[in-house]
Coordinates of C-alpha atoms and ligand atoms in Angstrom, one line a residue:
M1 CA 0.0 0.0 0.0
V2 CA 1.4 3.4 -1.0
L3 CA 0.1 6.5 0.8
S4 CA -0.4 9.7 -1.1
Q5 CA 2.5 12.0 -1.6
R6 CA 0.4 14.7 0.0
V7 CA 0.3 12.7 3.3
Q8 CA 3.9 11.5 3.0
Q9 CA 5.1 15.1 2.9
L10 CA 3.1 16.0 6.0
E11 CA 5.3 16.7 9.0
E12 CA 4.9 14.5 12.1
S13 CA 4.4 16.7 15.0
A14 CA 7.8 17.3 16.7
T15 CA 5.9 17.7 19.9
L16 CA 4.5 14.2 19.8
A17 CA 7.4 12.4 21.3
V18 CA 7.5 14.6 24.4
S19 CA 3.8 14.6 25.0
A20 CA 3.6 10.8 24.4
K21 CA 6.3 10.3 27.0
A22 CA 4.6 12.6 29.5
A23 CA 1.4 10.7 29.1
A24 CA 3.2 7.4 29.6
M25 CA 4.9 8.7 32.8
K26 CA 1.5 9.9 34.1
K27 CA 0.1 6.4 33.5
Q28 CA 2.9 5.0 35.6
G29 CA 1.8 7.2 38.4
I30 CA 4.6 9.8 38.1
D31 CA 3.4 13.3 39.0
V32 CA 4.1 15.2 35.8
V33 CA 3.4 19.0 35.7
S34 CA 2.3 19.7 32.2
F35 CA 2.7 23.1 30.5
G36 CA 1.6 21.6 27.2
A37 CA -2.1 22.4 27.1
G38 CA -3.4 24.6 24.2
E39 CA -6.8 25.0 25.8
P40 CA -8.4 26.9 28.7
D41 CA -8.5 25.0 32.0
F42 CA -12.0 26.4 32.6
A43 CA -15.4 24.8 31.9
T44 CA -17.6 26.1 29.1
P45 CA -19.9 28.7 30.8
E46 CA -23.2 27.3 31.9
R47 CA -25.3 29.6 29.7
I48 CA -23.6 28.1 26.7
R49 CA -24.1 24.5 27.8
E50 CA -27.8 25.3 28.5
A51 CA -28.2 26.7 25.1
C52 CA -26.9 23.5 23.6
K53 CA -29.2 21.3 25.7
K54 CA -32.1 23.5 24.7
A55 CA -31.2 23.2 21.0
L56 CA -31.0 19.4 21.4
D57 CA -34.4 19.2 23.1
A58 CA -35.9 21.4 20.4
G59 CA -34.8 18.9 17.8
Y60 CA -31.9 20.8 16.2
T61 CA -30.2 17.5 15.5
K62 CA -30.4 17.4 11.7
Y63 CA -27.9 18.7 9.1
A64 CA -27.2 22.4 9.5
S65 CA -29.0 24.3 6.7
P66 CA -27.2 25.7 4.9
S67 CA -24.1 23.6 5.5
S68 CA -22.1 26.8 5.7
G69 CA -23.8 27.6 9.0
I70 CA -27.2 28.5 10.5
L71 CA -28.3 32.1 10.1
A72 CA -28.5 32.6 13.9
A73 CA -24.8 31.8 14.3
K74 CA -23.7 33.9 11.3
E75 CA -25.7 36.8 12.6
A76 CA -24.1 36.4 16.1
A77 CA -20.7 36.4 14.4
C78 CA -21.6 39.6 12.5
S79 CA -22.7 41.3 15.8
K80 CA -19.5 40.2 17.6
L81 CA -17.3 41.5 14.8
K82 CA -19.1 44.8 14.7
R83 CA -19.3 45.3 18.5
E84 CA -15.8 44.3 19.4
N85 CA -13.8 44.7 16.2
S86 CA -15.5 47.6 14.4
L87 CA -16.0 45.3 11.3
E88 CA -19.2 45.4 9.2
Y89 CA -20.0 42.0 7.7
K90 CA -23.2 40.6 6.2
P91 CA -24.2 37.0 7.0
S92 CA -23.4 36.2 3.4
Q93 CA -19.7 37.0 4.1
V94 CA -19.6 34.6 7.1
M95 CA -19.4 30.9 7.5
I96 CA -19.5 28.6 10.6
T97 CA -16.8 26.0 10.7
V98 CA -15.5 22.9 12.5
G99 CA -13.3 25.1 14.8
G100 CA -10.9 27.7 13.6
K101 CA -8.7 25.0 12.2
E102 CA -11.2 23.9 9.5
A103 CA -11.7 27.5 8.5
L104 CA -8.0 28.0 8.0
F105 CA -7.7 24.8 6.0
L106 CA -10.7 25.7 3.7
A107 CA -9.1 29.1 3.1
C108 CA -5.9 27.5 2.0
M109 CA -7.8 25.1 -0.2
A110 CA -9.8 27.8 -1.8
L111 CA -6.9 30.1 -2.6
L112 CA -3.6 28.3 -3.0
N113 CA -2.2 26.8 -6.1
E114 CA 1.0 24.8 -6.6
G115 CA 3.9 27.2 -6.3
D116 CA 2.1 30.0 -4.6
E117 CA 4.0 31.5 -1.7
V118 CA 2.6 31.9 1.8
L119 CA 4.3 34.4 4.0
L120 CA 4.5 33.0 7.5
P121 CA 6.0 34.9 10.5
S122 CA 7.9 32.6 12.9
P123 CA 7.4 31.5 15.6
Y124 CA 4.1 30.2 14.1
W125 CA 1.2 28.0 15.1
V126 CA 2.1 24.4 14.0
S127 CA -0.7 23.8 11.5
Y128 CA -0.2 26.8 9.2
P129 CA 2.8 25.4 7.3
E130 CA 1.3 21.9 7.0
Q131 CA -2.0 23.2 5.7
A132 CA -0.3 25.4 3.2
K133 CA 2.0 22.6 2.0
L134 CA -1.0 20.3 1.6
C135 CA -2.2 22.7 -1.0
G136 CA 1.1 22.7 -2.8
A137 CA 2.1 26.1 -1.7
K138 CA 5.7 27.1 -0.7
V139 CA 6.0 28.5 2.8
V140 CA 8.3 31.5 3.1
Y141 CA 9.3 32.0 6.8
V142 CA 10.1 35.4 8.2
E143 CA 11.7 35.2 11.6
G144 CA 10.7 37.5 14.4
C145 CA 13.4 38.9 16.7
E146 CA 13.3 38.2 20.5
S147 CA 14.2 41.9 21.3
M148 CA 11.0 42.9 19.4
S149 CA 8.9 40.3 21.2
F150 CA 9.0 38.3 17.9
K151 CA 6.9 40.9 16.2
L152 CA 7.8 41.6 12.6
T153 CA 8.6 45.0 11.2
P154 CA 6.8 46.3 8.1
E155 CA 10.3 46.3 6.4
Q156 CA 10.8 42.6 7.1
I157 CA 7.4 41.9 5.5
A158 CA 8.1 44.2 2.5
D159 CA 11.4 42.4 1.9
A160 CA 9.8 38.9 1.9
I161 CA 7.0 39.7 -0.5
T162 CA 7.6 38.4 -4.1
P163 CA 5.3 38.3 -7.1
K164 CA 4.3 34.8 -6.1
T165 CA 3.1 35.8 -2.6
K166 CA -0.6 34.9 -2.4
V167 CA -1.3 34.7 1.3
F168 CA 0.1 36.5 4.4
I169 CA -0.7 34.8 7.7
F170 CA -1.1 37.1 10.7
N171 CA -1.7 35.8 14.2
S172 CA -2.1 38.3 17.0
P173 CA -2.3 37.6 19.9
S174 CA 0.2 34.8 19.0
N175 CA 0.4 31.1 19.7
P176 CA 3.2 30.4 20.7
G177 CA 4.8 33.8 21.1
G178 CA 2.3 35.3 23.6
F179 CA 2.8 38.7 21.9
T180 CA 0.1 41.1 20.6
Y181 CA 0.6 43.7 17.9
S182 CA -0.5 47.2 18.9
P183 CA -3.1 49.0 16.6
E184 CA -0.3 51.2 15.3
E185 CA 1.8 48.1 14.4
V186 CA -1.2 46.5 12.7
K187 CA -1.8 49.6 10.6
A188 CA 1.9 49.8 9.6
I189 CA 2.0 46.2 8.4
A190 CA -1.4 46.4 6.7
A191 CA -0.1 49.5 4.7
V192 CA 2.8 47.4 3.4
V193 CA 0.5 44.4 2.5
A194 CA -2.1 46.7 0.8
K195 CA 0.4 47.6 -1.9
H196 CA 0.1 44.0 -3.2
E197 CA -2.6 41.6 -4.3
I198 CA -2.2 39.5 -1.2
I199 CA -4.9 37.9 0.9
T200 CA -4.2 38.2 4.7
F201 CA -5.4 35.4 7.0
S202 CA -5.9 37.2 10.3
D203 CA -6.1 34.5 13.0
E204 CA -7.8 36.3 15.9
M205 CA -8.5 33.2 18.1
Y206 CA -7.1 35.0 21.2
D207 CA -8.4 38.5 20.6
R208 CA -10.1 38.7 24.0
L209 CA -7.1 37.5 25.9
V210 CA -4.8 40.5 26.0
Y211 CA -3.0 41.8 29.1
G212 CA -1.7 44.9 30.8
N213 CA -2.2 48.1 28.7
Q214 CA -2.0 46.2 25.5
R215 CA -4.7 46.9 22.9
F216 CA -6.0 44.6 20.2
M217 CA -6.9 45.6 16.6
S218 CA -8.4 43.4 13.9
F219 CA -6.2 43.4 10.8
A220 CA -9.3 44.0 8.5
A221 CA -10.1 47.2 10.5
A222 CA -6.8 48.8 9.4
G223 CA -8.4 50.4 6.3
P224 CA -10.5 49.7 3.2
E225 CA -7.8 47.8 1.4
A226 CA -7.2 45.6 4.4
Y227 CA -10.9 45.0 4.8
A228 CA -11.2 44.0 1.1
R229 CA -8.4 41.5 1.2
T230 CA -8.6 39.9 4.7
L231 CA -10.2 36.8 6.0
T232 CA -10.8 37.2 9.8
F233 CA -10.8 33.9 11.7
N234 CA -12.1 33.3 15.2
A235 CA -13.8 30.5 17.2
G236 CA -15.6 29.7 20.4
S237 CA -12.6 27.6 21.4
K238 CA -10.3 29.9 23.4
T239 CA -12.6 32.8 24.3
Y240 CA -15.4 30.6 25.7
A241 CA -13.5 27.5 26.6
M242 CA -15.2 25.5 23.9
T243 CA -12.3 23.6 22.3
G244 CA -14.1 20.3 22.2
W245 CA -17.3 21.7 20.6
R246 CA -15.6 22.4 17.3
V247 CA -17.2 25.8 16.5
G248 CA -15.4 28.4 14.6
Y249 CA -16.2 31.2 12.1
V250 CA -14.6 33.2 9.4
A251 CA -15.6 36.4 7.7
G252 CA -14.3 38.1 4.6
P253 CA -14.8 38.8 0.9
E254 CA -18.0 37.0 -0.3
P255 CA -16.4 35.2 -3.3
I256 CA -13.8 33.6 -1.1
V257 CA -16.2 32.7 1.6
K258 CA -18.6 31.2 -1.0
A259 CA -15.7 29.1 -2.4
M260 CA -14.9 27.9 1.1
A261 CA -18.5 27.0 1.7
K262 CA -18.6 24.9 -1.5
L263 CA -15.6 23.0 -0.3
Q264 CA -17.1 22.5 3.1
S265 CA -20.4 21.2 1.6
Q266 CA -18.4 18.5 -0.2
T267 CA -16.2 17.5 2.8
T268 CA -17.6 17.9 6.4
S269 CA -21.1 19.4 5.8
G270 CA -20.2 21.8 8.6
T271 CA -20.2 21.5 12.3
A272 CA -23.0 20.1 14.6
T273 CA -26.2 22.1 14.4
F274 CA -26.8 22.2 18.2
N275 CA -23.3 23.5 18.7
Q276 CA -23.9 26.3 16.3
H277 CA -26.8 27.4 18.6
A278 CA -24.4 27.3 21.5
L279 CA -22.0 29.5 19.6
A280 CA -24.7 32.0 18.9
E281 CA -25.4 32.1 22.7
A282 CA -21.7 32.4 23.4
L283 CA -21.3 35.4 21.1
N284 CA -24.6 37.1 22.0
G285 CA -25.0 36.5 25.7
D286 CA -23.4 37.8 28.9
Q287 CA -19.7 38.3 28.4
S288 CA -18.6 38.7 32.0
G289 CA -17.2 35.1 32.2
V290 CA -14.6 36.1 29.5
E291 CA -13.3 39.0 31.6
M292 CA -13.0 36.7 34.6
M293 CA -11.0 34.2 32.6
R294 CA -8.9 37.0 31.1
K295 CA -8.0 38.4 34.5
E296 CA -6.9 35.0 35.8
F297 CA -4.7 34.5 32.7
E298 CA -3.2 38.0 33.2
R299 CA -2.3 37.1 36.8
R300 CA -0.6 33.9 35.6
A301 CA 1.2 35.6 32.7
E302 CA 2.8 38.1 35.1
Y303 CA 3.8 35.4 37.6
M304 CA 5.2 33.2 34.9
H305 CA 7.2 36.0 33.3
R306 CA 8.8 37.0 36.6
R307 CA 9.6 33.4 37.6
L308 CA 11.0 32.3 34.3
N309 CA 13.4 35.3 34.1
A310 CA 14.8 34.4 37.5
I311 CA 15.9 30.9 36.3
K312 CA 19.5 30.5 35.2
G313 CA 20.0 30.6 31.4
V314 CA 16.3 31.5 30.7
S315 CA 15.0 34.7 29.3
C316 CA 11.4 35.4 28.5
V317 CA 9.6 38.3 26.9
Q318 CA 6.5 39.5 28.6
P319 CA 3.4 37.7 27.4
T320 CA 0.8 40.4 26.3
G321 CA -1.8 38.0 24.9
A322 CA -3.0 34.4 24.5
F323 CA -1.9 32.0 27.2
Y324 CA 1.7 31.1 26.4
A325 CA 5.1 32.0 27.5
F326 CA 7.9 31.4 25.0
P327 CA 11.3 31.7 26.8
N328 CA 14.7 31.4 25.2
V329 CA 16.4 28.5 26.9
S330 CA 19.5 28.1 24.7
R331 CA 21.8 29.4 27.5
A332 CA 20.5 26.6 29.7
F333 CA 21.2 23.9 27.0
A334 CA 24.7 23.4 28.3
T335 CA 23.5 22.9 31.9
L336 CA 21.6 19.8 30.7
G337 CA 24.2 18.8 28.1
V338 CA 21.9 19.2 25.2
Q339 CA 21.9 21.2 21.9
D340 CA 18.3 21.6 20.9
S341 CA 14.8 22.2 22.2
I342 CA 13.6 18.6 21.7
A343 CA 16.5 17.2 23.8
F344 CA 16.1 20.0 26.3
S345 CA 12.4 19.2 26.7
A346 CA 13.1 15.5 27.0
K347 CA 15.7 16.0 29.7
V348 CA 13.4 18.4 31.7
L349 CA 10.7 15.8 31.5
E350 CA 12.9 13.0 32.6
Q351 CA 14.7 14.9 35.4
A352 CA 12.1 17.3 36.7
H353 CA 8.9 15.7 35.5
V354 CA 7.9 18.9 33.8
A355 CA 6.4 18.8 30.3
L356 CA 7.3 21.6 27.9
V357 CA 6.7 21.9 24.2
P358 CA 10.0 22.2 22.1
G359 CA 10.2 25.5 20.2
V360 CA 11.3 23.8 17.0
A361 CA 7.7 22.8 16.5
F362 CA 6.9 26.5 16.1
G363 CA 10.0 27.2 14.0
L364 CA 12.5 28.4 16.7
D365 CA 14.8 25.9 18.2
S366 CA 16.3 28.0 21.0
Y367 CA 12.9 28.3 22.7
V368 CA 10.3 26.2 24.5
R369 CA 6.6 26.9 25.0
L370 CA 4.8 26.9 28.3
S371 CA 1.1 27.2 28.4
F372 CA -0.4 28.9 31.5
A373 CA -3.8 27.3 30.9
T374 CA -3.3 25.3 34.0
S375 CA -3.8 26.1 37.7
M376 CA -1.6 28.6 39.7
E377 CA -0.6 25.7 42.0
Q378 CA 0.6 23.6 39.0
I379 CA 2.4 26.7 37.5
K380 CA 4.1 27.3 40.8
E381 CA 5.1 23.7 41.3
G382 CA 6.4 23.4 37.7
L383 CA 8.5 26.5 37.9
D384 CA 9.9 25.5 41.3
R385 CA 11.0 22.2 39.7
L386 CA 12.5 24.0 36.7
E387 CA 14.4 26.4 38.9
K388 CA 15.7 23.5 41.0
L389 CA 16.9 21.7 37.9
L390 CA 18.6 24.7 36.2
G391 CA 19.5 26.9 39.1
S392 CA 18.5 30.5 39.7
E393 CA 19.9 33.7 38.1
G394 CA 22.5 35.8 39.9
Ligands
PLP401 C1 -3.4 30.3 16.7 C2 -4.4 29.2 16.6 N1 -5.2 29.2 15.5 C3 -6.1 28.2 15.4 C4 -6.3 27.3 16.4 C5 -7.4 26.3 16.1 O1 -8.5 26.5 16.9 P1 -9.7 25.5 17.0 O2 -9.5 24.6 18.2 O3 -10.9 26.4 17.1 O4 -9.7 24.7 15.7 C6 -5.5 27.3 17.5 C7 -5.6 26.2 18.5 O5 -4.7 25.9 19.2 C8 -4.5 28.3 17.6 O6 -3.7 28.4 18.7

């Protein structure tokens, strides 16, 4: 049996080995502190769960009609985008998807041809390059600098654009970088991209999770050119702790959204109807739970930043969004006798029973990712163990 070339080219997740090992250790009864989670450690708010139960009892158990999403969910997405992001979309410009991930994949499938270039800032979320490559595109990586909190300058982007650039992927707040572009920075980058026929994928999954005096701006809100050539991606997953529900949405130019809907109708037929009713409630209902969760993440972000910088050989930029810290650990490699982030993470797991995600999975091998979507007690315990293993600064 020969598998397709498409699948053979697909990268195995570099994080898999470490997480499989952590799971095996936990099974043996070893107390592992895991910083691996990419999902909120909160329950989905009750009002959202109730909306789903009500939809089930009301018989919303058939195929969603249309498959691109029920009108109530599309209208809720339009209201959210207007209320929070100053973006005017009609329901015909929106579709409801199987999480943010399906929306991103459908967009790649709808736009990319063999040989097209996708401009991807690193560090990046793991699925972007794989999805682009599945569509035959070439990924052009542009590396962010730690001293700039990994944020790209407009000049770096201008230099990387070629006549073949079809898509620019923009993710703020960032997984794994934990940084957020300011409105001024968004506008400066959008001005560069606007000079070209490039479609921007603005992944705004973490738009509600920003900290300190950081402000968030949607890429499409940067001006009329940005609006005309941006797909805005979001989901219930991170904002409402709905990762397992698989509800996402995307808004943008109608011809692209229509093409994506056609693809969806021939592949998944969209996401579960009753979950779409729950998404409508999530977006329309009382938002106070989001602020509660944001405040707790903010507290953890500050704590983690302070503690990580006190560990010998570790330097970490301040997380201003999402729920990840992305410290540089290359100066601590020698302490553990290793030379890369996979070996470093494996040693930390073996010796301190702390699970980290190697930075190489996100394109930068001098770093590791720690999620703070875990309790303060676990965070404290995990950082105590790391400090004991590597020593403290000064
Ligand atoms: C940056 C980013 N984009 C997209 C996704 C996918 O979200 P979903 O679970 O809604 O498919 C994630 C999830 O980890 C993410 O971190």
